[in-house]
Coordinates of N, CA and C in Angstrom, one line a residue:
M11 N 183.0 97.4 132.4 CA 183.8 95.9 132.0 C 185.1 96.8 130.9
T12 N 185.7 96.1 131.0 CA 187.3 96.2 130.1 C 187.1 96.4 128.7
Y13 N 187.0 97.8 127.8 CA 187.3 97.4 126.4 C 188.1 96.4 125.8
T14 N 187.6 95.6 125.0 CA 189.2 95.2 124.0 C 188.3 95.4 122.6
P15 N 189.4 95.8 121.7 CA 189.5 96.2 120.4 C 189.0 95.2 119.4
F16 N 189.1 93.9 119.6 CA 188.6 93.0 118.7 C 188.4 91.8 119.6
F17 N 187.6 90.7 118.7 CA 187.4 89.3 119.2 C 187.3 88.3 118.7
I18 N 187.5 87.0 119.2 CA 187.9 85.9 118.3 C 186.9 84.9 118.8
E19 N 186.3 84.3 117.8 CA 185.6 82.9 118.1 C 186.4 81.9 117.3
G20 N 186.3 80.6 118.2 CA 186.8 79.5 117.7 C 188.0 80.1 117.3
A21 N 189.2 80.1 118.2 CA 190.5 80.2 117.7 C 190.9 79.1 117.6
D22 N 190.4 77.7 118.0 CA 191.1 76.6 118.0 C 190.5 75.6 117.3
R23 N 189.6 76.3 116.0 CA 189.2 75.2 115.1 C 190.3 75.0 114.0
P24 N 189.8 73.6 113.3 CA 191.0 73.5 112.6 C 190.9 73.9 111.2
A25 N 190.1 74.2 110.6 CA 190.2 74.7 109.2 C 191.0 75.3 108.5
R26 N 191.5 75.4 107.6 CA 192.4 76.4 106.9 C 192.0 78.2 106.8
W27 N 190.5 77.7 107.1 CA 189.9 79.2 106.7 C 190.1 80.0 107.7
L28 N 190.5 81.3 107.5 CA 190.2 82.7 108.4 C 189.1 83.6 108.0
I29 N 188.1 83.9 108.8 CA 186.9 84.2 108.9 C 187.3 85.7 109.0
T30 N 187.2 86.8 108.9 CA 187.9 88.3 109.0 C 186.6 89.3 108.9
C31 N 186.0 90.0 109.7 CA 184.8 90.8 109.8 C 185.6 92.5 110.2
D32 N 186.0 93.3 108.9 CA 187.0 94.3 109.5 C 186.0 95.5 110.1
H33 N 184.3 95.4 109.6 CA 183.7 96.4 109.8 C 182.4 95.8 110.7
A34 N 182.6 95.1 112.0 CA 181.8 94.5 112.6 C 181.0 95.4 113.4
S35 N 181.4 96.3 113.8 CA 180.7 97.0 114.9 C 180.7 98.3 114.6
N36 N 179.9 99.4 115.6 CA 179.8 100.7 115.6 C 180.1 101.1 116.9
V37 N 180.7 100.4 117.5 CA 181.2 100.6 118.9 C 181.9 102.2 119.1
V38 N 181.9 102.9 119.8 CA 182.9 104.2 119.7 C 183.4 103.7 121.3
P39 N 184.6 103.4 121.4 CA 185.4 103.3 122.6 C 184.9 104.8 123.6
P40 N 185.5 104.4 125.0 CA 185.2 105.7 126.0 C 186.1 106.3 125.6
F41 N 187.6 106.2 125.6 CA 188.4 107.0 125.4 C 188.2 107.7 123.9
V42 N 187.6 108.1 123.4 CA 187.4 108.3 121.9 C 185.8 109.0 122.2
G43 N 186.3 110.5 122.4 CA 185.2 111.5 122.6 C 184.0 110.8 123.5
G44 N 184.7 110.3 124.8 CA 183.7 110.1 125.5 C 182.7 108.7 125.2
G45 N 183.0 108.0 124.3 CA 182.5 107.3 123.4 C 181.3 107.8 122.5
D46 N 181.5 108.8 122.0 CA 180.6 109.7 121.2 C 181.2 110.1 120.3
L47 N 180.6 110.0 119.0 CA 181.4 110.9 117.4 C 181.2 111.8 117.3
G48 N 179.7 112.4 118.3 CA 178.9 113.4 117.8 C 177.9 113.2 116.7
L49 N 177.6 111.7 116.3 CA 176.7 111.8 115.2 C 175.1 111.2 116.0
P50 N 173.6 111.8 115.4 CA 173.0 111.0 115.8 C 173.0 109.2 115.7
Q51 N 172.2 108.8 116.9 CA 172.0 106.9 116.5 C 171.4 106.5 115.1
A52 N 170.8 107.4 114.6 CA 170.5 107.0 113.4 C 171.7 106.7 113.0
D53 N 172.3 108.0 112.4 CA 174.1 107.5 111.6 C 174.7 106.3 112.1
M54 N 174.5 106.2 113.4 CA 175.6 104.9 114.1 C 175.1 103.5 113.8
Q55 N 173.6 103.6 113.2 CA 173.0 102.5 112.6 C 173.3 102.1 111.1
R56 N 173.9 103.1 110.5 CA 174.1 103.3 109.1 C 175.4 102.6 108.6
H57 N 175.2 102.2 107.5 CA 176.9 101.8 106.7 C 178.0 102.5 106.9
I58 N 177.8 103.8 107.5 CA 178.7 104.6 107.2 C 179.7 104.5 108.6
A59 N 178.8 103.7 109.8 CA 179.6 103.5 111.4 C 180.0 101.7 111.3
Y60 N 179.5 101.0 110.2 CA 179.8 99.3 110.3 C 179.2 98.7 109.3
D61 N 179.5 97.5 109.3 CA 179.0 97.0 108.0 C 177.6 95.8 108.4
P62 N 176.9 96.3 108.4 CA 175.2 95.5 109.2 C 175.1 94.4 108.9
G63 N 175.0 93.4 109.4 CA 174.7 92.3 109.3 C 176.0 91.3 108.5
A64 N 176.9 92.0 109.0 CA 178.4 91.4 108.2 C 178.8 90.1 109.8
L65 N 178.9 91.1 110.5 CA 179.5 89.8 111.7 C 178.8 88.3 112.3
A66 N 177.4 88.5 112.0 CA 176.4 87.8 111.8 C 176.7 86.5 110.8
V67 N 176.9 87.1 110.1 CA 177.2 86.3 108.5 C 178.9 85.3 109.0
C68 N 179.7 86.3 109.5 CA 181.2 85.7 109.8 C 180.8 84.4 110.9
K69 N 180.2 84.9 111.9 CA 180.0 84.0 113.0 C 179.3 82.5 112.2
L70 N 178.1 82.6 112.0 CA 177.5 81.3 111.4 C 178.5 80.7 110.1
L71 N 179.4 81.4 109.0 CA 179.9 80.9 108.6 C 181.4 79.9 109.1
G72 N 182.0 80.5 110.2 CA 182.4 79.9 110.7 C 182.6 78.9 111.3
E73 N 181.0 79.0 111.8 CA 180.6 77.7 112.7 C 180.6 76.3 111.4
R74 N 180.3 77.0 110.1 CA 179.6 76.0 109.3 C 181.2 75.5 108.7
L75 N 182.4 76.2 108.7 CA 183.5 75.8 108.1 C 184.5 75.3 109.0
N76 N 183.9 75.3 110.2 CA 184.8 75.1 111.4 C 186.3 75.9 111.6
A77 N 185.9 77.3 111.7 CA 187.6 77.8 111.5 C 187.2 79.2 112.3
P78 N 188.3 79.7 112.2 CA 188.3 80.7 114.0 C 187.6 82.4 112.7
V79 N 187.2 83.1 113.1 CA 186.9 84.3 113.3 C 187.4 85.5 114.1
V80 N 188.1 86.2 113.4 CA 188.3 87.7 113.8 C 187.6 88.8 113.4
A81 N 187.1 89.8 114.6 CA 186.4 90.8 114.2 C 187.2 92.4 114.8
S82 N 187.0 93.0 114.6 CA 187.1 94.4 115.2 C 185.9 94.9 116.2
N83 N 186.2 95.5 117.0 CA 185.2 96.2 118.2 C 185.2 97.7 118.4
F84 N 185.2 97.9 117.1 CA 185.1 99.6 116.8 C 184.5 99.8 115.2
S85 N 184.1 100.9 115.6 CA 183.4 101.4 114.5 C 184.5 101.9 113.1
R86 N 184.0 101.9 112.4 CA 185.0 102.7 111.1 C 185.0 103.6 111.1
L87 N 184.3 104.6 111.9 CA 184.4 105.8 111.8 C 185.4 106.4 112.9
V88 N 185.7 105.7 113.8 CA 186.9 105.7 115.3 C 188.1 105.6 114.2
I89 N 188.4 104.4 113.7 CA 189.7 104.2 112.7 C 189.2 103.0 111.8
D90 N 190.0 103.2 110.3 CA 189.2 102.1 109.6 C 190.4 101.2 109.5
P91 N 190.1 99.9 110.2 CA 191.0 98.8 110.0 C 191.0 98.1 108.6
N92 N 190.0 98.6 107.9 CA 190.7 98.2 106.6 C 191.2 99.3 105.2
R93 N 192.2 99.8 106.2 CA 192.9 101.2 105.3 C 194.2 101.0 105.9
G94 N 195.0 101.3 105.3 CA 196.7 100.9 105.5 C 197.0 102.7 106.6
E95 N 197.8 102.4 107.5 CA 198.0 103.6 108.2 C 198.5 104.9 107.4
D96 N 198.7 104.9 106.3 CA 199.4 106.2 105.3 C 198.2 106.3 104.5
D97 N 197.1 105.7 104.7 CA 195.8 105.7 103.7 C 195.2 107.3 104.2
P98 N 194.7 108.1 103.3 CA 194.0 109.8 103.9 C 192.4 109.4 104.3
T99 N 192.2 108.1 104.0 CA 190.8 108.1 104.1 C 190.8 106.9 105.6
L100 N 191.8 106.7 106.3 CA 192.0 105.9 107.4 C 191.2 106.5 108.7
L101 N 190.9 108.0 108.4 CA 190.3 108.6 109.8 C 189.5 109.5 108.8
M102 N 188.1 109.1 108.4 CA 187.2 110.1 108.0 C 186.5 111.3 108.6
Q103 N 186.5 112.5 107.7 CA 185.5 113.5 108.2 C 184.4 113.6 107.6
L104 N 184.4 112.4 106.6 CA 183.1 113.2 105.7 C 182.7 111.7 105.3
Y105 N 181.4 111.2 105.3 CA 181.2 109.9 104.8 C 179.7 109.9 104.6
D106 N 179.7 109.5 103.0 CA 178.3 109.5 102.0 C 177.3 110.6 102.5
G107 N 177.8 112.0 102.4 CA 177.0 113.2 103.2 C 177.4 113.4 104.1
T108 N 177.7 112.5 105.4 CA 177.7 113.1 106.9 C 178.7 113.6 107.2
I109 N 178.9 114.6 107.9 CA 180.1 115.0 108.6 C 180.3 114.5 109.8
I110 N 181.5 113.8 110.4 CA 181.8 113.1 111.5 C 182.5 114.4 112.2
P111 N 181.4 115.0 113.5 CA 181.9 116.0 114.0 C 183.1 115.6 115.2
A112 N 183.5 114.4 115.7 CA 184.7 114.1 116.5 C 185.7 114.2 115.7
N113 N 185.8 113.6 114.4 CA 187.0 113.5 113.4 C 187.4 115.0 112.6
R114 N 186.6 115.9 112.8 CA 186.8 117.5 112.1 C 188.1 117.9 112.4
H115 N 188.7 117.5 113.8 CA 189.9 118.8 114.3 C 190.6 117.9 114.9
A116 N 190.4 116.0 114.6 CA 191.4 115.2 115.5 C 192.7 115.4 114.6
G117 N 194.1 115.3 115.2 CA 195.1 115.6 114.4 C 195.7 114.4 114.6
D118 N 197.3 114.8 114.7 CA 198.4 113.3 114.8 C 198.1 112.6 115.9
S119 N 197.9 113.5 116.9 CA 198.3 112.7 118.3 C 196.7 111.7 118.6
E120 N 195.6 112.5 118.1 CA 194.4 111.9 118.4 C 194.4 110.4 117.2
R121 N 194.8 110.3 116.2 CA 195.1 109.2 115.3 C 195.8 108.7 115.9
E122 N 197.1 108.7 116.5 CA 198.0 107.8 116.8 C 197.8 107.0 118.1
M123 N 196.7 107.7 118.7 CA 196.1 107.1 119.9 C 195.1 105.8 119.7
R124 N 194.0 106.4 118.1 CA 193.4 105.4 117.9 C 194.0 104.2 117.2
L125 N 195.4 104.6 116.7 CA 196.0 103.3 116.0 C 196.5 102.5 116.9
E126 N 196.6 103.2 117.9 CA 197.5 102.0 119.1 C 197.0 101.4 119.8
R127 N 195.6 101.5 119.9 CA 194.2 101.2 121.1 C 193.5 100.7 120.1
C128 N 193.0 100.5 119.2 CA 192.0 100.1 118.3 C 192.4 99.1 117.0
Y129 N 193.5 100.2 115.9 CA 194.1 99.5 114.7 C 194.7 98.5 114.9
R130 N 195.8 99.0 115.5 CA 197.0 98.0 116.1 C 196.7 96.7 116.4
P131 N 196.0 96.5 117.8 CA 195.6 95.5 118.2 C 194.9 94.1 117.2
Y132 N 194.0 94.7 116.4 CA 193.4 94.3 115.8 C 193.9 93.2 114.8
H133 N 195.1 93.9 114.1 CA 195.5 93.4 112.7 C 196.6 92.2 113.8
A134 N 197.0 92.8 115.0 CA 198.0 91.9 115.8 C 197.5 90.2 115.5
A135 N 196.1 90.6 116.4 CA 195.0 89.5 116.2 C 195.1 88.5 115.2
L136 N 194.9 89.5 114.3 CA 194.6 88.7 112.6 C 195.6 88.3 112.0
A137 N 197.2 88.8 112.6 CA 198.3 88.3 111.7 C 198.6 87.2 112.2
K138 N 198.5 87.1 113.8 CA 198.6 85.5 114.7 C 197.8 85.0 114.1
L139 N 196.5 84.7 113.6 CA 195.4 83.7 113.3 C 195.9 82.9 112.1
A140 N 196.5 84.2 111.4 CA 196.9 83.9 109.6 C 197.9 83.3 109.4
A141 N 198.8 83.3 110.8 CA 200.2 82.8 110.5 C 200.3 81.1 110.0
R142 N 199.6 80.5 110.0 CA 199.9 79.0 109.6 C 199.7 79.3 108.6
P143 N 201.0 78.0 107.7 CA 201.2 78.6 106.5 C 200.1 78.2 105.1
D144 N 198.9 77.5 105.9 CA 198.0 77.4 105.1 C 196.8 77.9 104.7
T145 N 196.8 78.9 105.4 CA 195.7 80.2 105.7 C 195.1 80.4 104.3
V146 N 193.6 80.1 104.4 CA 192.9 81.4 103.4 C 191.9 81.8 104.1
I147 N 192.3 83.4 103.5 CA 191.8 84.4 104.5 C 190.2 84.9 103.5
I148 N 189.1 84.9 104.4 CA 188.0 85.5 104.0 C 187.6 86.3 104.8
S149 N 187.2 87.4 104.1 CA 186.9 88.8 104.7 C 185.9 89.1 104.3
V150 N 184.7 89.6 105.0 CA 183.4 89.9 104.9 C 182.9 91.0 105.1
H151 N 182.2 91.4 104.4 CA 181.6 93.2 104.3 C 180.3 93.1 104.1
S152 N 179.8 94.2 104.4 CA 178.2 94.5 103.7 C 178.2 95.8 102.9
F153 N 177.5 95.7 102.0 CA 177.2 97.7 101.3 C 176.0 97.6 101.4
T154 N 175.8 98.9 101.3 CA 174.4 99.5 101.3 C 173.5 99.6 99.5
P155 N 172.6 99.3 99.4 CA 172.0 99.1 98.6 C 171.9 100.5 97.4
Q156 N 171.9 101.7 97.9 CA 172.0 102.6 97.5 C 172.6 103.8 98.4
L157 N 174.0 104.5 97.6 CA 174.4 105.4 98.3 C 173.6 106.7 98.3
R158 N 173.3 107.9 99.1 CA 172.6 108.8 98.6 C 173.0 109.6 97.5
G159 N 172.0 110.1 96.3 CA 172.1 110.9 95.0 C 172.8 109.5 94.4
R160 N 173.1 108.6 94.2 CA 173.6 107.6 93.5 C 172.2 106.6 93.1
A161 N 173.0 105.8 91.9 CA 172.1 104.8 91.3 C 172.0 103.6 92.4
P162 N 171.1 102.8 92.3 CA 170.7 101.7 93.1 C 171.6 100.5 92.7
R163 N 172.0 99.8 93.5 CA 173.1 98.9 93.5 C 172.3 97.4 93.1
P164 N 172.7 96.9 91.8 CA 171.9 95.8 91.5 C 172.9 94.4 92.1
W165 N 173.7 94.5 92.5 CA 174.4 93.1 93.1 C 174.1 92.7 94.2
E166 N 173.9 91.6 94.3 CA 173.6 90.9 95.5 C 174.5 90.2 96.2
I167 N 175.8 90.0 95.2 CA 177.5 90.1 96.5 C 178.2 90.3 95.4
G168 N 179.1 90.7 95.6 CA 180.5 91.5 95.3 C 181.5 90.3 95.5
I169 N 182.5 90.1 94.5 CA 183.4 89.4 95.1 C 184.9 90.4 94.6
L170 N 185.7 90.6 95.4 CA 187.0 91.5 94.8 C 187.9 91.1 95.3
H171 N 189.0 91.4 94.5 CA 190.1 91.1 94.4 C 191.0 91.7 93.3
P172 N 192.7 91.8 93.4 CA 193.1 91.9 92.7 C 193.4 91.5 91.6
E173 N 193.8 92.1 90.2 CA 194.3 90.9 89.2 C 195.3 90.0 89.2
G174 N 195.1 88.4 89.0 CA 195.8 87.7 88.7 C 195.8 86.9 90.5
E175 N 194.8 87.3 91.2 CA 194.8 86.7 92.3 C 194.0 85.5 92.4
P176 N 194.5 84.1 92.7 CA 194.2 82.8 91.8 C 193.2 82.2 92.5
F177 N 192.9 82.5 94.0 CA 191.4 82.0 94.3 C 189.8 82.5 94.1
S178 N 189.9 83.6 94.0 CA 188.6 84.4 93.8 C 188.0 84.0 92.7
P179 N 188.8 84.3 91.2 CA 188.1 83.8 89.9 C 187.1 82.3 90.1
H180 N 187.4 81.1 90.9 CA 187.1 80.2 91.3 C 185.9 80.4 91.9
L181 N 186.2 81.4 92.9 CA 184.4 81.4 94.2 C 183.4 82.0 93.0
I182 N 184.0 82.9 92.1 CA 183.0 83.7 91.3 C 182.1 82.5 90.4
K183 N 183.0 81.8 90.0 CA 182.5 80.9 89.0 C 181.4 79.8 89.9
A184 N 181.6 79.6 91.3 CA 181.3 78.9 92.1 C 179.6 79.5 92.6
L185 N 179.8 80.6 92.6 CA 178.6 81.4 93.1 C 177.7 81.7 91.7
K186 N 178.5 81.9 90.4 CA 177.4 82.0 89.3 C 176.7 81.0 89.0
G187 N 177.5 80.1 89.3 CA 177.3 78.6 88.5 C 175.6 77.9 88.4
P188 N 174.5 77.3 88.8 CA 173.5 77.0 88.7 C 172.8 78.2 89.4
G189 N 171.9 79.0 88.9 CA 171.1 79.8 89.6 C 171.2 81.1 89.3
D190 N 170.5 82.3 89.8 CA 170.5 83.4 89.3 C 170.7 84.4 89.8
L191 N 172.0 84.5 90.7 CA 172.5 85.3 91.7 C 173.2 86.5 90.9
C192 N 173.0 87.5 91.4 CA 173.8 88.7 90.7 C 175.0 89.0 91.3
V193 N 176.1 88.8 90.8 CA 177.4 88.6 91.4 C 178.0 89.6 90.7
G194 N 178.8 90.3 91.6 CA 179.2 91.5 91.1 C 180.9 91.2 91.1
V195 N 181.7 91.6 90.0 CA 183.1 91.2 90.0 C 184.1 92.8 90.1
N196 N 184.6 92.9 91.3 CA 185.3 94.0 91.7 C 184.0 95.2 91.6
E197 N 182.9 94.7 92.5 CA 181.8 95.7 92.2 C 181.0 95.4 93.9
P198 N 180.9 96.4 94.5 CA 180.7 97.8 94.1 C 181.9 98.7 93.9
Y199 N 182.9 97.9 94.5 CA 184.1 98.8 94.5 C 185.5 97.9 94.1
T200 N 186.2 98.9 93.5 CA 187.4 98.5 93.2 C 187.9 97.1 94.0
G201 N 189.0 95.8 93.6 CA 189.1 95.0 94.4 C 190.3 94.8 94.9
Y202 N 191.2 96.2 94.6 CA 192.4 96.2 95.2 C 193.1 97.6 96.0
L203 N 193.0 97.2 96.8 CA 193.8 98.9 97.5 C 194.6 98.4 98.6
P204 N 195.9 99.2 97.9 CA 197.1 98.9 98.8 C 197.0 99.3 100.0
G205 N 197.5 98.5 100.8 CA 197.4 98.7 102.3 C 196.3 98.1 103.1
D206 N 195.0 98.0 102.3 CA 194.1 97.7 103.2 C 194.3 95.9 103.6
A207 N 193.2 95.9 104.9 CA 193.6 94.3 105.4 C 193.9 92.8 104.7
I208 N 193.0 93.1 103.4 CA 193.3 91.3 102.7 C 194.6 91.9 102.1
D209 N 195.0 92.7 101.7 CA 196.3 93.2 101.2 C 197.3 93.0 101.8
T210 N 197.2 93.4 103.1 CA 198.3 93.3 104.1 C 198.4 91.9 104.6
H211 N 197.4 91.5 105.0 CA 197.8 89.8 105.6 C 197.5 88.7 104.9
G212 N 197.2 89.0 103.3 CA 196.4 88.2 102.4 C 197.7 87.9 101.1
T213 N 197.3 89.0 100.4 CA 197.9 89.3 98.8 C 199.6 89.6 99.1
K214 N 199.9 90.5 100.2 CA 201.8 90.5 100.1 C 202.4 89.1 100.7
M215 N 201.4 88.3 101.9 CA 201.9 87.3 102.2 C 201.7 85.9 101.3
G216 N 201.3 86.3 100.1 CA 201.0 84.7 99.2 C 200.2 84.1 99.6
R217 N 199.3 84.5 100.6 CA 198.0 83.4 100.9 C 196.6 83.7 100.2
P218 N 196.2 82.7 99.9 CA 194.9 82.8 99.0 C 193.9 83.4 100.0
N219 N 193.2 84.3 99.0 CA 192.5 85.3 99.9 C 191.1 85.6 98.9
T220 N 189.6 86.2 99.4 CA 189.1 86.9 98.9 C 188.6 88.0 99.7
L221 N 187.7 88.7 99.1 CA 187.2 89.9 99.7 C 185.3 89.7 99.2
I222 N 184.7 89.6 100.2 CA 183.2 89.4 99.9 C 182.2 90.6 100.3
E223 N 181.8 91.1 99.5 CA 180.5 92.1 100.1 C 179.6 91.5 99.5
L224 N 178.6 91.3 100.6 CA 177.1 91.1 100.7 C 176.5 92.2 100.6
R225 N 175.3 92.6 99.6 CA 174.4 94.0 99.7 C 173.7 93.7 101.3
N226 N 173.2 94.7 102.1 CA 173.2 94.8 103.3 C 171.5 94.3 103.5
D227 N 170.9 94.7 102.9 CA 169.5 94.7 103.0 C 169.0 93.1 102.8
L228 N 170.0 92.1 102.1 CA 169.8 90.9 101.9 C 170.0 90.5 103.8
I229 N 170.9 90.7 104.1 CA 171.3 90.1 105.6 C 170.9 90.9 106.9
A230 N 170.1 91.4 106.8 CA 169.2 92.2 107.8 C 168.4 91.4 108.8
D231 N 168.7 90.1 108.8 CA 167.7 89.2 109.6 C 168.4 88.1 109.5
S232 N 168.2 87.3 110.5 CA 168.7 86.0 110.6 C 168.4 85.0 109.3
T233 N 167.1 85.0 108.9 CA 167.0 84.4 107.6 C 167.8 84.7 107.0
G234 N 167.8 85.8 106.1 CA 169.1 86.1 105.3 C 170.3 85.9 105.6
Q235 N 170.9 86.1 106.9 CA 172.2 86.0 107.3 C 172.8 84.3 107.3
K236 N 171.7 83.3 107.5 CA 171.6 81.7 107.4 C 171.9 81.4 106.2
L237 N 170.9 82.3 105.2 CA 171.0 81.8 103.5 C 172.2 82.1 102.9
W238 N 172.8 83.2 103.2 CA 173.8 83.5 102.9 C 175.3 82.9 103.6
A239 N 175.3 82.6 104.2 CA 176.2 81.8 105.4 C 176.3 80.5 104.3
D240 N 174.8 79.8 104.5 CA 175.0 78.5 103.9 C 175.5 78.7 102.6
R241 N 175.1 79.4 101.6 CA 175.8 79.6 100.2 C 177.1 79.9 100.3
L242 N 177.8 80.7 101.1 CA 179.5 80.4 101.2 C 179.7 79.3 101.0
A243 N 179.4 78.5 102.8 CA 179.8 77.8 103.5 C 179.8 76.5 102.1
N244 N 178.9 76.8 101.0 CA 178.8 75.6 100.2 C 179.7 75.7 99.0
A245 N 179.8 77.3 98.4 CA 180.9 77.7 97.4 C 182.6 77.7 97.9
L246 N 182.5 78.1 99.1 CA 184.2 78.4 99.1 C 185.0 77.0 99.2
P247 N 184.3 76.0 100.0 CA 185.0 74.7 99.8 C 185.2 74.2 98.0
Q248 N 184.0 74.7 97.5 CA 183.9 74.0 95.9 C 185.4 74.8 95.4
A249 N 185.3 76.2 95.5 CA 186.2 77.2 94.9 C 187.5 77.0 95.1
L250 N 188.0 76.3 96.4 CA 189.4 76.2 97.1 C 189.8 74.7 96.3
A251 N 188.7 73.6 96.4 CA 189.1 72.3 95.4 C 189.5 72.5 94.0
A252 N 188.5 73.5 93.3 CA 188.9 73.9 91.9 C 190.2 74.9 91.9
S253 N 190.5 75.4 92.8 CA 192.1 76.4 92.5 C 193.3 75.5 92.7
N254 N 193.0 74.4 93.3 CA 194.4 73.4 93.8 C 195.2 73.7 94.9
L255 N 194.8 75.2 95.2 CA 195.6 75.5 96.1 C 196.0 75.0 97.4

């Protein structure tokens, strides 16, 4: 089977939403280390390799919102599509205490090959889908409940956005509404990373956007994935209506 670095569901769906999943897959393409980064399978199933549960939520959310979904088809350890090309963490050698053997001595030519064969095709596909003038980009990620040696993370969902971004505050309000969700605002990470996917295709292009982080233990099975897709499918249109964007 021919390898493709991204896939799209519902390209012709009419909604103005675009659902993206930058870390959808833990696939290592055959042209990278023969399809092996030198890590045990247990590590390739961890959050260091991809965002567990995020792709399933994206697919369900795309169906509920009648919106296209674009997702990467390579591990973030191959090359991280949610980093700028000049970001020093684009090609990670160490992540959450784990050394990535195939990346330890990866030089400029290897980096360029991965950019050309994985990273750039994904971003080109994302840019093409985002090109309609009224696009609202929703980037879905997941985070681990606890990093090694760190305190447990209490948030169930995090909404990440740069200061002044006009859509995300309305989404935060919609999620916090009636109920007892623990919503992190720019948690568990900062909401702005220059050159990342949402900055490149959303903020810099003047498109409404937000980055959603879901705690991965809450979307580990189909029940949790459906629950969160339903919550987001309810909250996102509320937020867009309130924003008047």
